PDB file of C-alpha atoms in Angstrom:
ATOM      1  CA  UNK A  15       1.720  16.319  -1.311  1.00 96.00           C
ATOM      2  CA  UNK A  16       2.722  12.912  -1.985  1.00 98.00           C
ATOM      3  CA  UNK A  17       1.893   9.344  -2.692  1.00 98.00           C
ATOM      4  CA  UNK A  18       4.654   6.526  -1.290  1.00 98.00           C
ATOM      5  CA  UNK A  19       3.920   3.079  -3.344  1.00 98.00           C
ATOM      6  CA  UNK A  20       5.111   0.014  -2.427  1.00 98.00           C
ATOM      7  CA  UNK A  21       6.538  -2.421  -5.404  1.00 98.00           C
ATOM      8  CA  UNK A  22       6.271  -6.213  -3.772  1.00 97.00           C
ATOM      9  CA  UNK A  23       7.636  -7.809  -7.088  1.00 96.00           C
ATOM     10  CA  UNK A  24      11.578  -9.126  -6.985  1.00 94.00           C
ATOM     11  CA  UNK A  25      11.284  -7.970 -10.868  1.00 93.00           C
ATOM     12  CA  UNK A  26      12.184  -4.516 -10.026  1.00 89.00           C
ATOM     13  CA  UNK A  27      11.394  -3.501 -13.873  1.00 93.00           C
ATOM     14  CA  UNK A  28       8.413  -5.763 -14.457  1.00 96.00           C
ATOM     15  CA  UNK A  29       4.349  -5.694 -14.955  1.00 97.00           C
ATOM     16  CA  UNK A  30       3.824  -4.362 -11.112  1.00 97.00           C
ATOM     17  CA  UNK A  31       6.160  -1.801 -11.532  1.00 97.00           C
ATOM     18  CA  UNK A  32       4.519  -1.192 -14.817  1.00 97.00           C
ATOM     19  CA  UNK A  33       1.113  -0.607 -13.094  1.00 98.00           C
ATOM     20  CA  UNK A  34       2.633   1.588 -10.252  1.00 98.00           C
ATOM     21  CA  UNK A  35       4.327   3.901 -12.674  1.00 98.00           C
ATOM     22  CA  UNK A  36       1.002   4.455 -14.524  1.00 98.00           C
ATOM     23  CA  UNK A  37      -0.788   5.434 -11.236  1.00 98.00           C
ATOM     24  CA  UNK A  38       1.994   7.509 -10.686  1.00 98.00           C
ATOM     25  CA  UNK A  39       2.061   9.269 -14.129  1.00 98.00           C
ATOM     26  CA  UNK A  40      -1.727  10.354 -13.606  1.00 98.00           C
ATOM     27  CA  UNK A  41      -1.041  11.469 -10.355  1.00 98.00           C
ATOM     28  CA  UNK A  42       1.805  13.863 -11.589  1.00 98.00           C
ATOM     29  CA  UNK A  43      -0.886  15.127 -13.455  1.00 98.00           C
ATOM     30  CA  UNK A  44      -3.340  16.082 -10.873  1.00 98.00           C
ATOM     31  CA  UNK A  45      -0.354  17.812  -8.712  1.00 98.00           C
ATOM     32  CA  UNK A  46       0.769  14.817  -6.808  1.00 98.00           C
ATOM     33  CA  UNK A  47       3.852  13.376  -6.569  1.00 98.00           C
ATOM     34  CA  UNK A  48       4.994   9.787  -6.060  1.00 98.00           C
ATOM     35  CA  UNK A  49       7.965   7.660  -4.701  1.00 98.00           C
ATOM     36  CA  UNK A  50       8.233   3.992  -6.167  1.00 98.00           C
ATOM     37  CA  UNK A  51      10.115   2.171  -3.181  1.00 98.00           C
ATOM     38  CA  UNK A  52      11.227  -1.810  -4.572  1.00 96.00           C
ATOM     39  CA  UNK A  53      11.302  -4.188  -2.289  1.00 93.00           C
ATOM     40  CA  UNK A  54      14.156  -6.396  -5.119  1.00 90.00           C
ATOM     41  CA  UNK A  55      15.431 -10.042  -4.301  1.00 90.00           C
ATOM     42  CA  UNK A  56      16.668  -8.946  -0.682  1.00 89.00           C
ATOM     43  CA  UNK A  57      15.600 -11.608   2.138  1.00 90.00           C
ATOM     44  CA  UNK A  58      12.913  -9.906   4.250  1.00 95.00           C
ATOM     45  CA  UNK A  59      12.470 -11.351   7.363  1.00 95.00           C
ATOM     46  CA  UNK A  60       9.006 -12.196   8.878  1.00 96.00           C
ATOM     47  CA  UNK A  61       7.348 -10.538  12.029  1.00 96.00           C
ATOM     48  CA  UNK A  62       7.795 -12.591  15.287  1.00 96.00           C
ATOM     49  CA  UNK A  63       5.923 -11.083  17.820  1.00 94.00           C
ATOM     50  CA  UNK A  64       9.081 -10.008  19.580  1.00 96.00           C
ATOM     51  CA  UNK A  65       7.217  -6.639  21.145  1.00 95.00           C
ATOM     52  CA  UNK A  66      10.587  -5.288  20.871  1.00 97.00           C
ATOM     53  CA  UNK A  67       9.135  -1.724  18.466  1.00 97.00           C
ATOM     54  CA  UNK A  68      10.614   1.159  18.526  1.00 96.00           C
ATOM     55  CA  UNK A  69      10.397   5.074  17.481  1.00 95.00           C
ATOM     56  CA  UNK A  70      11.615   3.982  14.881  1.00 96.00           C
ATOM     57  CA  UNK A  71       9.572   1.252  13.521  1.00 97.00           C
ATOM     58  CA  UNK A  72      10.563  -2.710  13.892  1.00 97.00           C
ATOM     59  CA  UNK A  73      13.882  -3.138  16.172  1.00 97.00           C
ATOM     60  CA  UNK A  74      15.362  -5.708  13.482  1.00 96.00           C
ATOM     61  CA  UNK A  75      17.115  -3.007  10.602  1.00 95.00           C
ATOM     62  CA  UNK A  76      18.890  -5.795   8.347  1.00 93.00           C
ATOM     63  CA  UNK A  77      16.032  -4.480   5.340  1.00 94.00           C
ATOM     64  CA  UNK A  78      13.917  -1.860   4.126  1.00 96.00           C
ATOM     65  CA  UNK A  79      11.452  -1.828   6.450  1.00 97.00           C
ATOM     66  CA  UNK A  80      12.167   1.215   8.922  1.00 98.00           C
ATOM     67  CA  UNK A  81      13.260   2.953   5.866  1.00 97.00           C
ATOM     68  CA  UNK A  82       9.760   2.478   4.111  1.00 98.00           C
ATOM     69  CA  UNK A  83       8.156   4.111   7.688  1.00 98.00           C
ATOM     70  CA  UNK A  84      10.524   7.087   7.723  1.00 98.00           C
ATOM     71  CA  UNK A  85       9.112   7.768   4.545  1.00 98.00           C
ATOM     72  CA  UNK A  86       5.735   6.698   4.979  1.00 98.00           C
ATOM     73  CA  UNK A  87       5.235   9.651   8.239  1.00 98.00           C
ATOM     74  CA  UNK A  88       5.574  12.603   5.524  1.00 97.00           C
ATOM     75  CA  UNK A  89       3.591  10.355   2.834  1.00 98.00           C
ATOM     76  CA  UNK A  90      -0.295  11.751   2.343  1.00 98.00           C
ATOM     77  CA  UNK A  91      -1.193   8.254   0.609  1.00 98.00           C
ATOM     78  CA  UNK A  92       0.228   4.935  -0.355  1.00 98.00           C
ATOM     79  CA  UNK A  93      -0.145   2.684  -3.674  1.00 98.00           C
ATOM     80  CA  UNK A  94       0.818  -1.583  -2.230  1.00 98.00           C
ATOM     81  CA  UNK A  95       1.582  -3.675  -5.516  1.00 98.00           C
ATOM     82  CA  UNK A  96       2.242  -6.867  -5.761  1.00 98.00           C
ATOM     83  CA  UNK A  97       2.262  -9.570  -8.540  1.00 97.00           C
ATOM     84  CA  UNK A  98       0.089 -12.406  -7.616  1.00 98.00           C
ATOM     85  CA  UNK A  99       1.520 -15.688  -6.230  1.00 96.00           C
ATOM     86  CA  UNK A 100      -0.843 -19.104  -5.530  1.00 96.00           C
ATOM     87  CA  UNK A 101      -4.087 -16.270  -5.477  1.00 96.00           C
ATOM     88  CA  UNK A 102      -2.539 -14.226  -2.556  1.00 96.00           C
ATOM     89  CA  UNK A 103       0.224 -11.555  -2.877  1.00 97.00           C
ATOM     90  CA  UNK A 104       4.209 -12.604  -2.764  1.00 96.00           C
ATOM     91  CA  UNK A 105       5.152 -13.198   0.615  1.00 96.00           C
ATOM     92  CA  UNK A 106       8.147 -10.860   0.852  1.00 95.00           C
ATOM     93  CA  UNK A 107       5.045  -7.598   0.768  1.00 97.00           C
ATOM     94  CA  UNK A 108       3.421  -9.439   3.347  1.00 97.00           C
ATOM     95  CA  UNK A 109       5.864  -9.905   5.275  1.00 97.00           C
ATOM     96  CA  UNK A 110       7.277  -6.590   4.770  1.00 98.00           C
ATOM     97  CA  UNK A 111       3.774  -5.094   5.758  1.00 98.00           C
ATOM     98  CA  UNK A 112       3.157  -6.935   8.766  1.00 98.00           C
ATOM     99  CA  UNK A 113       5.798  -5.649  10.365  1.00 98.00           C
ATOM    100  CA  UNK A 114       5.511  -2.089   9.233  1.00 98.00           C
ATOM    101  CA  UNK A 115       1.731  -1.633  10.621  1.00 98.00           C
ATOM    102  CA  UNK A 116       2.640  -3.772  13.744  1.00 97.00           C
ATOM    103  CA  UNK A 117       5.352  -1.090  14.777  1.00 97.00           C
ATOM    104  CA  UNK A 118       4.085   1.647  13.200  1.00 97.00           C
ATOM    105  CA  UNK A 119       0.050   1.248  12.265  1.00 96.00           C
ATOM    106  CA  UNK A 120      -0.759   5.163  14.274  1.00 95.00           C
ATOM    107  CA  UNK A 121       1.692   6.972  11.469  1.00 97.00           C
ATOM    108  CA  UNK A 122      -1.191   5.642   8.872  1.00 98.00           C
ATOM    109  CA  UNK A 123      -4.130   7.047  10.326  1.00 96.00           C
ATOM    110  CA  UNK A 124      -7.025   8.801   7.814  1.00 96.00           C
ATOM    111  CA  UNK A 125      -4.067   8.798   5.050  1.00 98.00           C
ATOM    112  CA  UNK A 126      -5.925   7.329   2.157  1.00 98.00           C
ATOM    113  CA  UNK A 127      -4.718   4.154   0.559  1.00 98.00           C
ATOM    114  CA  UNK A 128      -5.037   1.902  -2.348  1.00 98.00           C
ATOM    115  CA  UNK A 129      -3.523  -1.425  -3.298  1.00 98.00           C
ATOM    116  CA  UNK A 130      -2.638  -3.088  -7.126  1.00 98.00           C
ATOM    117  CA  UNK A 131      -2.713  -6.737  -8.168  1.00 98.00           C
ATOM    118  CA  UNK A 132      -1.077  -8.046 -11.550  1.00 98.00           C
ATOM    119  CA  UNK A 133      -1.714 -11.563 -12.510  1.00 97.00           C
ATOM    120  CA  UNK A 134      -1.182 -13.955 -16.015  1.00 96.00           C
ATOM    121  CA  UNK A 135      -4.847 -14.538 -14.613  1.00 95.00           C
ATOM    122  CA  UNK A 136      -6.874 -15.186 -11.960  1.00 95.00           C
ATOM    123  CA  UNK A 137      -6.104 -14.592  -8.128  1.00 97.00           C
ATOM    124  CA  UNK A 138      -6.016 -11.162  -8.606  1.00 97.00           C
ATOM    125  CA  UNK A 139      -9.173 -10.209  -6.636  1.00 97.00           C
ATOM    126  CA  UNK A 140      -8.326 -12.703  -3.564  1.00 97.00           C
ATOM    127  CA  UNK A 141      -4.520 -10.841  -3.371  1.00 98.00           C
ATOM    128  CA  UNK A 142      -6.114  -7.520  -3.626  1.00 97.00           C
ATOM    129  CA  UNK A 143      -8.542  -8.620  -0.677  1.00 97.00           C
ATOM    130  CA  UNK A 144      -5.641  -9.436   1.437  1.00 97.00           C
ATOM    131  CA  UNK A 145      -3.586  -6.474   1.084  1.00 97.00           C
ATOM    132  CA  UNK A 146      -6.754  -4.123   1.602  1.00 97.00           C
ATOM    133  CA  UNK A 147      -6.751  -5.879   5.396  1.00 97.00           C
ATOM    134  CA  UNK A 148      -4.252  -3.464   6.390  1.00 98.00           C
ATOM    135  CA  UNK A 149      -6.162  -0.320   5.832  1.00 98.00           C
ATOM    136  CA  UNK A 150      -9.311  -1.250   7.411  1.00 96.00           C
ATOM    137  CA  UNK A 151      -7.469  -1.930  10.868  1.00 96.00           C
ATOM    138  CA  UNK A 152      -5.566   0.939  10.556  1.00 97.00           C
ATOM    139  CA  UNK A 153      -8.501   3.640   9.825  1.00 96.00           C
ATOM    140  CA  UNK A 154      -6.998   4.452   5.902  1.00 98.00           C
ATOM    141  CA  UNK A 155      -9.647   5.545   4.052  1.00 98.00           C
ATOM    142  CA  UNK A 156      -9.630   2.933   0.337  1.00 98.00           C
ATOM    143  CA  UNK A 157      -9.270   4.483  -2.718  1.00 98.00           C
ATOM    144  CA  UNK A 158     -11.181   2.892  -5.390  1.00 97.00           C
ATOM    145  CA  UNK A 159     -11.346   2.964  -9.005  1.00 98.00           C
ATOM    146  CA  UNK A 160     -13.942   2.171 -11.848  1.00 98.00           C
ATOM    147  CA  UNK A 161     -12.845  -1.452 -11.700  1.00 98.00           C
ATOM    148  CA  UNK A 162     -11.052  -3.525  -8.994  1.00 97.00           C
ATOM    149  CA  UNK A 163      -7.153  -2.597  -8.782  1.00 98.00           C
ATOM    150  CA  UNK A 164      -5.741  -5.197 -11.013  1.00 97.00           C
ATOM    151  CA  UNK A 165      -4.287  -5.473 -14.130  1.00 97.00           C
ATOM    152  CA  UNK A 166      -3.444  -8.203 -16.256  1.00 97.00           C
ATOM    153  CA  UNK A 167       0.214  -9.403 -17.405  1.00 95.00           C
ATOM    154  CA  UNK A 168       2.510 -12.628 -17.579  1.00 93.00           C
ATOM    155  CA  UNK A 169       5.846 -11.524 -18.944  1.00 93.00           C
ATOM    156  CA  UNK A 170       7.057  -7.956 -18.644  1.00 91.00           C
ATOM    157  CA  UNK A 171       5.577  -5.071 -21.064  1.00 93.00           C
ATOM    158  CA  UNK A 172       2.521  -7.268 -21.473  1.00 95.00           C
ATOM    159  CA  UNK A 173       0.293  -4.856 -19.014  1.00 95.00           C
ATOM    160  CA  UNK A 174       0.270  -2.370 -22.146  1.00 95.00           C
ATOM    161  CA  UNK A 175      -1.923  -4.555 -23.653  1.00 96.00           C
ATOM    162  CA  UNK A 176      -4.170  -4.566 -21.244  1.00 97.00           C
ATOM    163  CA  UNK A 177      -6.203  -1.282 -22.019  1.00 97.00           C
ATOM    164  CA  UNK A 178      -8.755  -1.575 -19.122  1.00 98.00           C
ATOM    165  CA  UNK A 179      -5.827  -2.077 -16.627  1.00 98.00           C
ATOM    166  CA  UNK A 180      -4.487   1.026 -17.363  1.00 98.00           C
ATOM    167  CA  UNK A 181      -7.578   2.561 -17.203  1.00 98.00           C
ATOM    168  CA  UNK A 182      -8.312   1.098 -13.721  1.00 98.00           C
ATOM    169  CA  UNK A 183      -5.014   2.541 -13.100  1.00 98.00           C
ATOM    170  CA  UNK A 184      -5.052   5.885 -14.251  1.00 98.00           C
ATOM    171  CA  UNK A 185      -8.751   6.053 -12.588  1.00 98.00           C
ATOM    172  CA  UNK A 186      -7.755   4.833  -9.013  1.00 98.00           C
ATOM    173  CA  UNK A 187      -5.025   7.881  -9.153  1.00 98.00           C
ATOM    174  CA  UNK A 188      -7.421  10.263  -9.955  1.00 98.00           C
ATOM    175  CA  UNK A 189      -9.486   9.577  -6.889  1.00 98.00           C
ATOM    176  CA  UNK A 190      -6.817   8.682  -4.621  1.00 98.00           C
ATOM    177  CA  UNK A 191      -5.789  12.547  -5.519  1.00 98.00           C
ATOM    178  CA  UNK A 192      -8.640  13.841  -4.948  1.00 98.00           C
ATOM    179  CA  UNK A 193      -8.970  12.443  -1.500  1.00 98.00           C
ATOM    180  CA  UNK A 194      -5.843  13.581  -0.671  1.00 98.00           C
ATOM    181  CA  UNK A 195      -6.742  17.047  -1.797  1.00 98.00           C
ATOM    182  CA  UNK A 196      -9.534  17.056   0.222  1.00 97.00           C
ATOM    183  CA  UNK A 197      -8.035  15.949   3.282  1.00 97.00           C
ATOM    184  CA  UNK A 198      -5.452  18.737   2.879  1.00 97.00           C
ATOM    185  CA  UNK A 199      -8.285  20.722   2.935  1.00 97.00           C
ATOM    186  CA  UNK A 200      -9.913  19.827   6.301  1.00 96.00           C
ATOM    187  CA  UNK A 201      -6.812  20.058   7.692  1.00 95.00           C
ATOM    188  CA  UNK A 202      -6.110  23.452   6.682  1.00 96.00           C
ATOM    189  CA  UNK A 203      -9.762  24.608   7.487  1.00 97.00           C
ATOM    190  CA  UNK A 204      -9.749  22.834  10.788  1.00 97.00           C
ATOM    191  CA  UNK A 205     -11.501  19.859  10.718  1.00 96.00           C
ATOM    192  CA  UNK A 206      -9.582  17.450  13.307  1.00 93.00           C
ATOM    193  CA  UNK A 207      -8.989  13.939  13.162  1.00 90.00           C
ATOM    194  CA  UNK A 208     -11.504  11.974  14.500  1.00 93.00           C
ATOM    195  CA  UNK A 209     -10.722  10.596  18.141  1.00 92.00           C
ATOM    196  CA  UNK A 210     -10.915   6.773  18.717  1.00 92.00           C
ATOM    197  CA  UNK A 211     -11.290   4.837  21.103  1.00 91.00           C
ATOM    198  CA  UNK A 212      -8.798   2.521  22.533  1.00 85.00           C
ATOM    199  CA  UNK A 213      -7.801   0.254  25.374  1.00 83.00           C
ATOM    200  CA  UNK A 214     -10.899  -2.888  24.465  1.00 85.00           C
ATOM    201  CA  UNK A 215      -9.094  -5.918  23.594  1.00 81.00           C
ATOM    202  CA  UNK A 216     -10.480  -9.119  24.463  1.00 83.00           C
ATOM    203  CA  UNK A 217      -9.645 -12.400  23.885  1.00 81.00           C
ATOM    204  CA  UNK A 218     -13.432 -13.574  23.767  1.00 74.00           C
ATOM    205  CA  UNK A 219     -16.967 -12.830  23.498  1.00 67.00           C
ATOM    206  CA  UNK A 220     -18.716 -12.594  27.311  1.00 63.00           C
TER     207      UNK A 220
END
């Protein structure tokens, strides 16, 4: 079993990764491993709407992107973190995600998921808000903690300080492996997925 997390920061050493790699250390201890995937200072190009998808994920392979969803269809949960720009998250995860779950939304189904916010600050709640969008339209169960997901940090190292951060953090990756466990579980006992409907998409209210 694994966890795939997502680091949104260009600071490929700095407070988010800090706060990923703490999730990741508790997880290690309840028998799940992780994958830290950084997203750097490489351009990532924004979703167009080209409908041009693929098996493989978004037809446009000059980034990570189609990498991250190779990975993400033998991944049992996912960690998003992202440092917090203007109150929402940086726009390279954002643009990053948008295309992921618009080619490839189905390989995320019931995998639990959980996103991280690091601020000097404020804003915090707002980016973790926005990046929590993506599971609920994709049927990931959230992962929770004993706090919201954020932790607090302006230069990096400075998330150490923060004792309740890590906390949060250590927390959230305690559940998150527990409903991964679980899941397992079903799965091996026979509990399907559940079936959804599809095919309603209107454009307005009759």
């Amino acid at each position: 079993m694994k966890v795939l997390m997502l680091n949104g920061s260009p600071k490929e050493n700095g407070n988010t990764y800090a706060a990923l790699t703490e999730v990741g250390k508790q997880l290690e201890k309840e028998g799940i491993g992780y994958e830290i995937m950084q997203l750097g200072g490489k351009p990532v190009r924004d979703c167009i709407g080209c409908r041009q998808c693929n098996e493989n994920g978004c037809i446009f392979t000059d980034d990570d992107v189609n990498t991250f969803i190779a990975k993400a269809k033998e991944a049992d949960g996912f960690v998003f973190g992202s440092p917090v720009y203007y109150a929402h998250p940086s726009g390279r995860i954002l643009s990053f995600l948008d295309r992921v779950f618009y080619s490839s939304s189905h390989i995320f189904k019931c995998k639990p998921g959980a996103s991280v916010t690091v601020a000097r600050r404020g804003g915090t709640t707002a980016s973790f808000d926005c990046m929590n969008k993506y599971f609920g339209i994709s049927q990931m169960p959230v992962a929770g903690s004993t706090y919201w997901n954020l932790i607090h940090g302006a230069v990096p190292g400075e998330t150490a300080l923060d004792t309740e951060g890590l906390q949060t953090m250590r927390n959230l990756a305690r559940n998150l492996a527990w409903m991964i466990k679980c899941f397992d579980a079903g799965k091996k006992n026979g509990i399907p997925l559940p079936e959804t409907e599809t095919g309603n998409r209107t454009n307005f209210i009759r």
